[in-house]
Amino acid sequence: TTALKMAATAAASTCASAMASTNPLLQSWSSQPFNLPPFKSITPAHFRPAFEVAMSDHLADLQSIVDNTDEPTFDNVIAPYDRAGATLSKVSGVFGNLCSSANTDDLKEVQTEMTPILSQHRSACTFLPGLFDKIDAVYQSRNDSASGLNSE
C-alpha cells in the first residue's frame, strides 16, 4: 500500500503540474494588464481543478509551519501563516467575483459542488494538529523582550 500511495502522490503531482500549465486560474497573470485575471480565458470548468490544487498547496503551506522544529516566532509562524494559501485566495477571489457578477447556471453548479468541499478545507486548516499550538506559543511569548514583538 505504501508503494501505491507513493504512485498516487506522484501521479497527482504530475497532473497538478500539467493542470497549472493550462488552467488560467493557476497561471501567472503578470503579463495581463494590471495583473488582472484573464477573464475571457476562464470557464466554470477551470474552478474545481484550480480549487483542488490551491487547497492542497494551502494545506502544505500550513503543514510546513507545523513541521518547522525551530522555536516558534513571528517570522517562522505568523508571517508564513499570513502568506499561506496565496493561490487559494487568488482562485477564490476570481470565483467570488464571477459568482457575484455573472452567476450563470454553470457557476451555480460549481458553487453547489464546491461549497461543502471548501468548508471542509477551512475546517481542516483550522483544526490542523499542531498549528494552533505554534500560533499560541508566539502569542504567549508576546511580552518576552527576546520575542522582538511590541504593542503594534
Backbone as numpy.savetxt, mean C-alpha at the origin, in Angstrom:
# Nx Ny Nz CAx CAy CAz Cx Cy Cz
5.16 -28.98 0.37 4.35 -27.78 0.37 5.20 -26.50 0.37
6.39 -26.56 0.98 7.25 -25.38 0.98 7.67 -25.03 -0.44
8.03 -26.06 -1.23 8.42 -25.83 -2.62 7.25 -25.25 -3.41
6.05 -25.74 -3.12 4.86 -25.23 -3.80 4.61 -23.77 -3.46
4.76 -23.41 -2.18 4.59 -22.02 -1.75 5.63 -21.12 -2.41
6.88 -21.60 -2.47 7.94 -20.81 -3.10 7.65 -20.59 -4.58
7.16 -21.65 -5.25 6.82 -21.53 -6.67 5.67 -20.55 -6.87
4.67 -20.62 -6.00 3.53 -19.71 -6.10 3.96 -18.27 -5.86
4.86 -18.06 -4.90 5.36 -16.72 -4.62 6.15 -16.18 -5.82
6.98 -17.02 -6.41 7.77 -16.61 -7.58 6.85 -16.28 -8.75
5.83 -17.10 -8.95 4.87 -16.85 -10.04 4.12 -15.56 -9.81
3.70 -15.32 -8.58 2.98 -14.08 -8.26 3.87 -12.87 -8.48
5.13 -12.99 -8.12 6.07 -11.88 -8.31 6.28 -11.60 -9.79
6.41 -12.64 -10.60 6.57 -12.47 -12.04 5.32 -11.85 -12.64
4.15 -12.32 -12.19 2.88 -11.77 -12.67 2.74 -10.30 -12.28
3.13 -9.97 -11.05 3.05 -8.58 -10.58 3.96 -7.68 -11.40
5.15 -8.18 -11.74 6.08 -7.39 -12.55 5.52 -7.15 -13.95
4.95 -8.19 -14.53 4.36 -8.05 -15.86 3.18 -7.09 -15.82
2.38 -7.19 -14.76 1.22 -6.33 -14.61 1.64 -4.87 -14.47
2.69 -4.64 -13.69 3.15 -3.27 -13.47 3.61 -2.63 -14.77
4.10 -3.44 -15.70 4.59 -2.86 -16.94 3.46 -2.51 -17.90
2.26 -3.05 -17.68 1.15 -2.77 -18.59 -0.01 -2.04 -17.93
-0.10 -2.06 -16.61 -1.21 -1.42 -15.92 -0.87 0.04 -15.66
-1.62 0.97 -16.25 -1.28 2.40 -16.08 -1.35 2.88 -14.63
-2.10 2.17 -13.79 -2.18 2.57 -12.39 -0.89 2.26 -11.63
-0.11 1.32 -12.15 1.12 0.90 -11.48 2.38 1.48 -12.12
2.20 2.27 -13.15 3.34 2.88 -13.83 3.61 4.27 -13.25
4.80 4.77 -13.54 5.13 6.14 -13.15 4.33 7.10 -14.02
3.90 8.17 -13.41 3.17 9.19 -14.16 4.04 10.42 -14.37
5.32 10.28 -14.19 6.22 11.43 -14.28 6.26 12.04 -15.68
5.92 11.26 -16.70 5.90 11.82 -18.05 4.57 12.48 -18.39
3.60 12.33 -17.50 2.28 12.94 -17.69 2.34 14.42 -17.30
1.54 15.25 -17.95 1.49 16.66 -17.53 1.09 16.75 -16.05
1.88 17.48 -15.30 1.64 17.71 -13.86 1.61 16.41 -13.05
2.21 15.34 -13.59 2.22 14.02 -12.94 0.82 13.48 -12.67
-0.13 13.88 -13.49 -1.51 13.42 -13.33 -1.66 12.00 -13.88
-2.62 11.25 -13.37 -2.85 9.90 -13.90 -3.27 9.97 -15.37
-2.93 8.94 -16.14 -3.35 8.89 -17.54 -4.79 8.38 -17.65
-5.72 9.22 -17.30 -7.12 8.81 -17.20 -7.63 8.13 -18.46
-7.20 8.56 -19.64 -7.69 7.97 -20.89 -7.24 6.51 -21.05
-6.17 6.13 -20.37 -5.64 4.77 -20.48 -6.20 3.83 -19.41
-6.85 4.37 -18.41 -7.30 3.57 -17.27 -8.71 3.05 -17.51
-8.86 1.74 -17.31 -10.18 1.12 -17.40 -10.53 0.49 -16.05
-11.80 0.22 -15.80 -12.17 -0.43 -14.55 -11.44 -1.76 -14.32
-11.11 -2.46 -15.38 -10.41 -3.75 -15.26 -9.00 -3.60 -14.67
-8.44 -2.41 -14.72 -7.11 -2.19 -14.17 -7.10 -2.14 -12.64
-8.24 -1.86 -12.03 -8.23 -1.58 -10.59 -7.96 -2.79 -9.71
-8.65 -3.88 -9.91 -8.43 -5.03 -9.02 -6.98 -5.48 -9.04
-6.36 -5.70 -10.20 -4.96 -6.11 -10.19 -4.04 -5.06 -9.55
-4.35 -3.80 -9.78 -3.53 -2.73 -9.19 -3.70 -2.71 -7.67
-4.92 -2.88 -7.20 -5.15 -2.93 -5.76 -4.43 -4.13 -5.14
-4.44 -5.27 -5.82 -3.77 -6.47 -5.29 -2.27 -6.23 -5.12
-1.65 -5.65 -6.13 -0.22 -5.35 -6.04 0.03 -4.31 -4.95
-0.80 -3.28 -4.92 -0.62 -2.20 -3.95 -0.82 -2.67 -2.51
-1.82 -3.53 -2.28 -2.04 -4.05 -0.93 -0.88 -4.94 -0.49
-0.38 -5.74 -1.40 0.76 -6.60 -1.08 1.99 -5.75 -0.74
2.24 -4.72 -1.54 3.37 -3.82 -1.28 3.19 -3.11 0.08
1.98 -2.70 0.38 1.71 -2.01 1.63 2.01 -2.91 2.83
1.52 -4.14 2.78 1.80 -5.07 3.87 3.29 -5.35 3.99
3.98 -5.43 2.87 5.44 -5.65 2.90 6.14 -4.45 3.54
5.68 -3.24 3.22 6.24 -2.03 3.85 6.09 -2.09 5.36
4.89 -2.45 5.81 4.62 -2.50 7.25 5.38 -3.64 7.92
5.47 -4.78 7.23 6.19 -5.91 7.80 7.67 -5.58 7.96
8.22 -4.78 7.06 9.64 -4.41 7.19 9.88 -3.55 8.43
8.89 -2.79 8.84 9.00 -2.02 10.09 9.02 -2.99 11.27
8.12 -3.96 11.25 8.05 -4.94 12.33 9.33 -5.76 12.40
9.88 -6.12 11.25 11.05 -6.99 11.19 12.36 -6.28 11.52
12.35 -4.96 11.54 13.57 -4.21 11.85 13.94 -4.47 13.32
15.16 -4.95 13.54 15.58 -5.31 14.90 16.24 -4.15 15.64
16.40 -3.02 14.99 16.97 -1.85 15.67 15.99 -1.32 16.72
16.53 -0.59 17.69 15.69 0.06 18.69 14.68 0.96 17.97
13.38 0.85 18.29 12.36 1.67 17.61 12.60 3.16 17.82
12.64 3.89 16.71 12.81 5.34 16.73 11.84 5.95 15.74
11.74 7.27 15.80 10.90 7.97 14.84 11.35 7.65 13.41
12.67 7.66 13.19 13.21 7.47 11.84 13.02 6.06 11.29
12.99 5.04 12.15 12.86 3.69 11.61 11.47 3.06 11.84
10.57 3.81 12.46 9.20 3.32 12.65 8.19 4.31 12.07
8.15 5.51 12.61 7.11 6.47 12.23 7.29 6.98 10.80
8.51 7.35 10.43 8.73 7.85 9.07 8.41 6.78 8.02
8.90 5.54 8.16 8.53 4.52 7.18 7.03 4.18 7.21
6.43 4.25 8.39 4.98 4.01 8.50 4.22 5.06 7.69
4.69 6.30 7.77 4.05 7.39 7.03 4.19 7.19 5.52
5.31 6.64 5.09 5.55 6.41 3.65 4.93 5.11 3.15
4.59 4.21 4.04 4.07 2.89 3.65 2.79 3.02 2.84
2.68 2.19 1.84 1.45 2.17 1.06 1.32 3.27 0.02
2.43 3.77 -0.48 2.37 4.85 -1.47 1.60 4.43 -2.72
1.83 3.21 -3.17 1.12 2.74 -4.37 -0.37 2.58 -4.08
-0.69 2.10 -2.89 -2.09 1.95 -2.52 -2.78 3.32 -2.46
-2.10 4.30 -1.94 -2.67 5.67 -1.92 -2.90 6.19 -3.33
-1.95 5.91 -4.21 -2.02 6.36 -5.60 -3.22 5.71 -6.30
-3.34 4.39 -6.17 -4.44 3.67 -6.83 -5.78 4.08 -6.21
-5.83 4.16 -4.89 -7.07 4.54 -4.19 -7.52 5.93 -4.57
-6.57 6.84 -4.73 -6.91 8.21 -5.10 -7.59 8.28 -6.46
-7.04 7.57 -7.43 -7.64 7.56 -8.76 -9.00 6.87 -8.72
-9.06 5.75 -8.00 -10.32 5.02 -7.90 -11.42 5.88 -7.28
-11.10 6.53 -6.19 -12.07 7.40 -5.52 -12.51 8.55 -6.42
-11.55 9.11 -7.14 -11.86 10.20 -8.05 -12.83 9.75 -9.13
-12.54 8.62 -9.76 -13.40 8.14 -10.84 -14.76 7.68 -10.33
-14.79 7.07 -9.15 -16.08 6.64 -8.58 -16.94 7.84 -8.21
-16.30 8.91 -7.80 -17.05 10.12 -7.43 -17.51 10.91 -8.65
-16.77 10.82 -9.74 -17.11 11.65 -10.89 -17.81 10.87 -12.00
-17.27 9.75 -12.42 -17.86 8.99 -13.53 -18.89 7.98 -13.01
-18.50 7.19 -12.04 -19.34 6.18 -11.38 -20.18 5.36 -12.36
-19.49 4.76 -13.32 -20.16 3.90 -14.30 -20.57 2.59 -13.64
-21.37 1.81 -14.35 -21.77 0.50 -13.83 -20.55 -0.40 -13.60
-19.57 -0.32 -14.50 -18.35 -1.12 -14.34 -17.59 -0.72 -13.09
-17.50 0.58 -12.81 -16.83 1.04 -11.59 -17.61 0.61 -10.35
-18.93 0.64 -10.45 -19.76 0.19 -9.32 -19.50 -1.28 -9.01
-19.31 -2.09 -10.07 -18.98 -3.50 -9.87 -17.65 -3.66 -9.15
-16.67 -2.86 -9.55 -15.35 -2.91 -8.90 -15.49 -2.49 -7.44
-16.28 -1.45 -7.20 -16.51 -1.00 -5.81 -17.09 -2.12 -4.97
-18.12 -2.76 -5.50 -18.79 -3.85 -4.77 -17.82 -4.99 -4.49
-16.98 -5.30 -5.46 -16.01 -6.38 -5.31 -14.89 -6.01 -4.34
-14.38 -4.78 -4.44 -13.18 -4.40 -3.71 -13.44 -3.90 -2.29
-14.63 -3.42 -2.00 -14.90 -2.86 -0.66 -14.57 -3.85 0.46
-15.07 -5.09 0.42 -14.72 -6.00 1.52 -13.23 -6.38 1.51
-12.64 -6.46 0.34 -11.22 -6.82 0.25 -10.36 -5.70 0.83
-10.68 -4.46 0.50 -9.93 -3.32 1.05 -10.16 -3.19 2.55
-11.36 -3.48 3.00 -11.64 -3.45 4.43 -10.81 -4.50 5.17
-10.75 -5.68 4.60 -9.94 -6.75 5.19 -8.46 -6.35 5.21
-8.01 -5.69 4.17 -6.62 -5.23 4.12 -6.35 -4.21 5.23
-7.25 -3.26 5.39 -7.06 -2.26 6.45 -7.01 -2.91 7.83
-7.85 -3.91 8.04 -7.81 -4.64 9.31 -6.49 -5.38 9.48
-6.02 -6.00 8.41 -4.75 -6.73 8.48 -3.61 -5.77 8.82
-3.65 -4.57 8.29 -2.62 -3.57 8.58 -2.72 -3.09 10.02
-3.92 -2.80 10.45 -4.14 -2.29 11.80 -3.70 -3.31 12.85
-3.96 -4.57 12.59 -3.68 -5.61 13.57 -2.45 -6.45 13.22
-1.57 -5.91 12.39 -0.34 -6.62 12.04 0.47 -6.86 13.32
0.71 -8.12 13.65 1.43 -8.41 14.90 2.78 -7.69 14.98
2.96 -6.98 16.06 4.22 -6.29 16.32 4.25 -4.84 15.89
3.35 -4.43 15.00 3.39 -3.06 14.50 3.02 -2.05 15.59
1.93 -2.31 16.29 1.55 -1.39 17.37 2.64 -1.30 18.42
3.27 -2.43 18.73 4.35 -2.44 19.73 5.48 -1.49 19.33
5.82 -1.48 18.05 6.88 -0.58 17.56 6.45 0.88 17.70
5.23 1.17 17.28 4.72 2.55 17.36 4.62 2.98 18.82
4.13 2.09 19.67 4.00 2.40 21.09 5.37 2.63 21.73
6.37 1.88 21.32 7.71 2.06 21.88 8.24 3.46 21.56
7.97 3.94 20.36 8.38 5.31 20.00 7.60 6.31 20.84
6.32 6.09 20.98 5.48 6.98 21.78 5.96 7.02 23.23
6.25 5.87 23.79 6.68 5.80 25.18 8.03 6.49 25.40
8.83 6.56 24.36 10.15 7.20 24.50 10.12 8.69 24.15
8.95 9.24 23.92 8.84 10.64 23.45 9.46 11.65 24.41
9.50 11.35 25.68 10.06 12.29 26.65 11.52 12.04 26.97
12.08 10.97 26.41 13.50 10.68 26.60 14.33 11.65 25.76
15.32 12.28 26.37 16.13 13.23 25.62 16.87 12.53 24.46
17.17 11.25 24.61 17.88 10.52 23.55 17.01 10.25 22.34
15.68 10.37 22.51 14.79 10.07 21.38 14.87 11.14 20.28
15.30 12.34 20.63 15.38 13.40 19.65 14.02 14.01 19.32
12.98 13.59 20.01 11.64 14.13 19.77 11.42 15.36 20.62
10.63 16.26 20.11 10.28 17.44 20.89 8.77 17.64 20.86
8.28 18.68 21.44 6.83 18.90 21.56 6.14 19.14 20.22
6.90 19.39 19.17 6.29 19.55 17.86 5.68 18.27 17.47
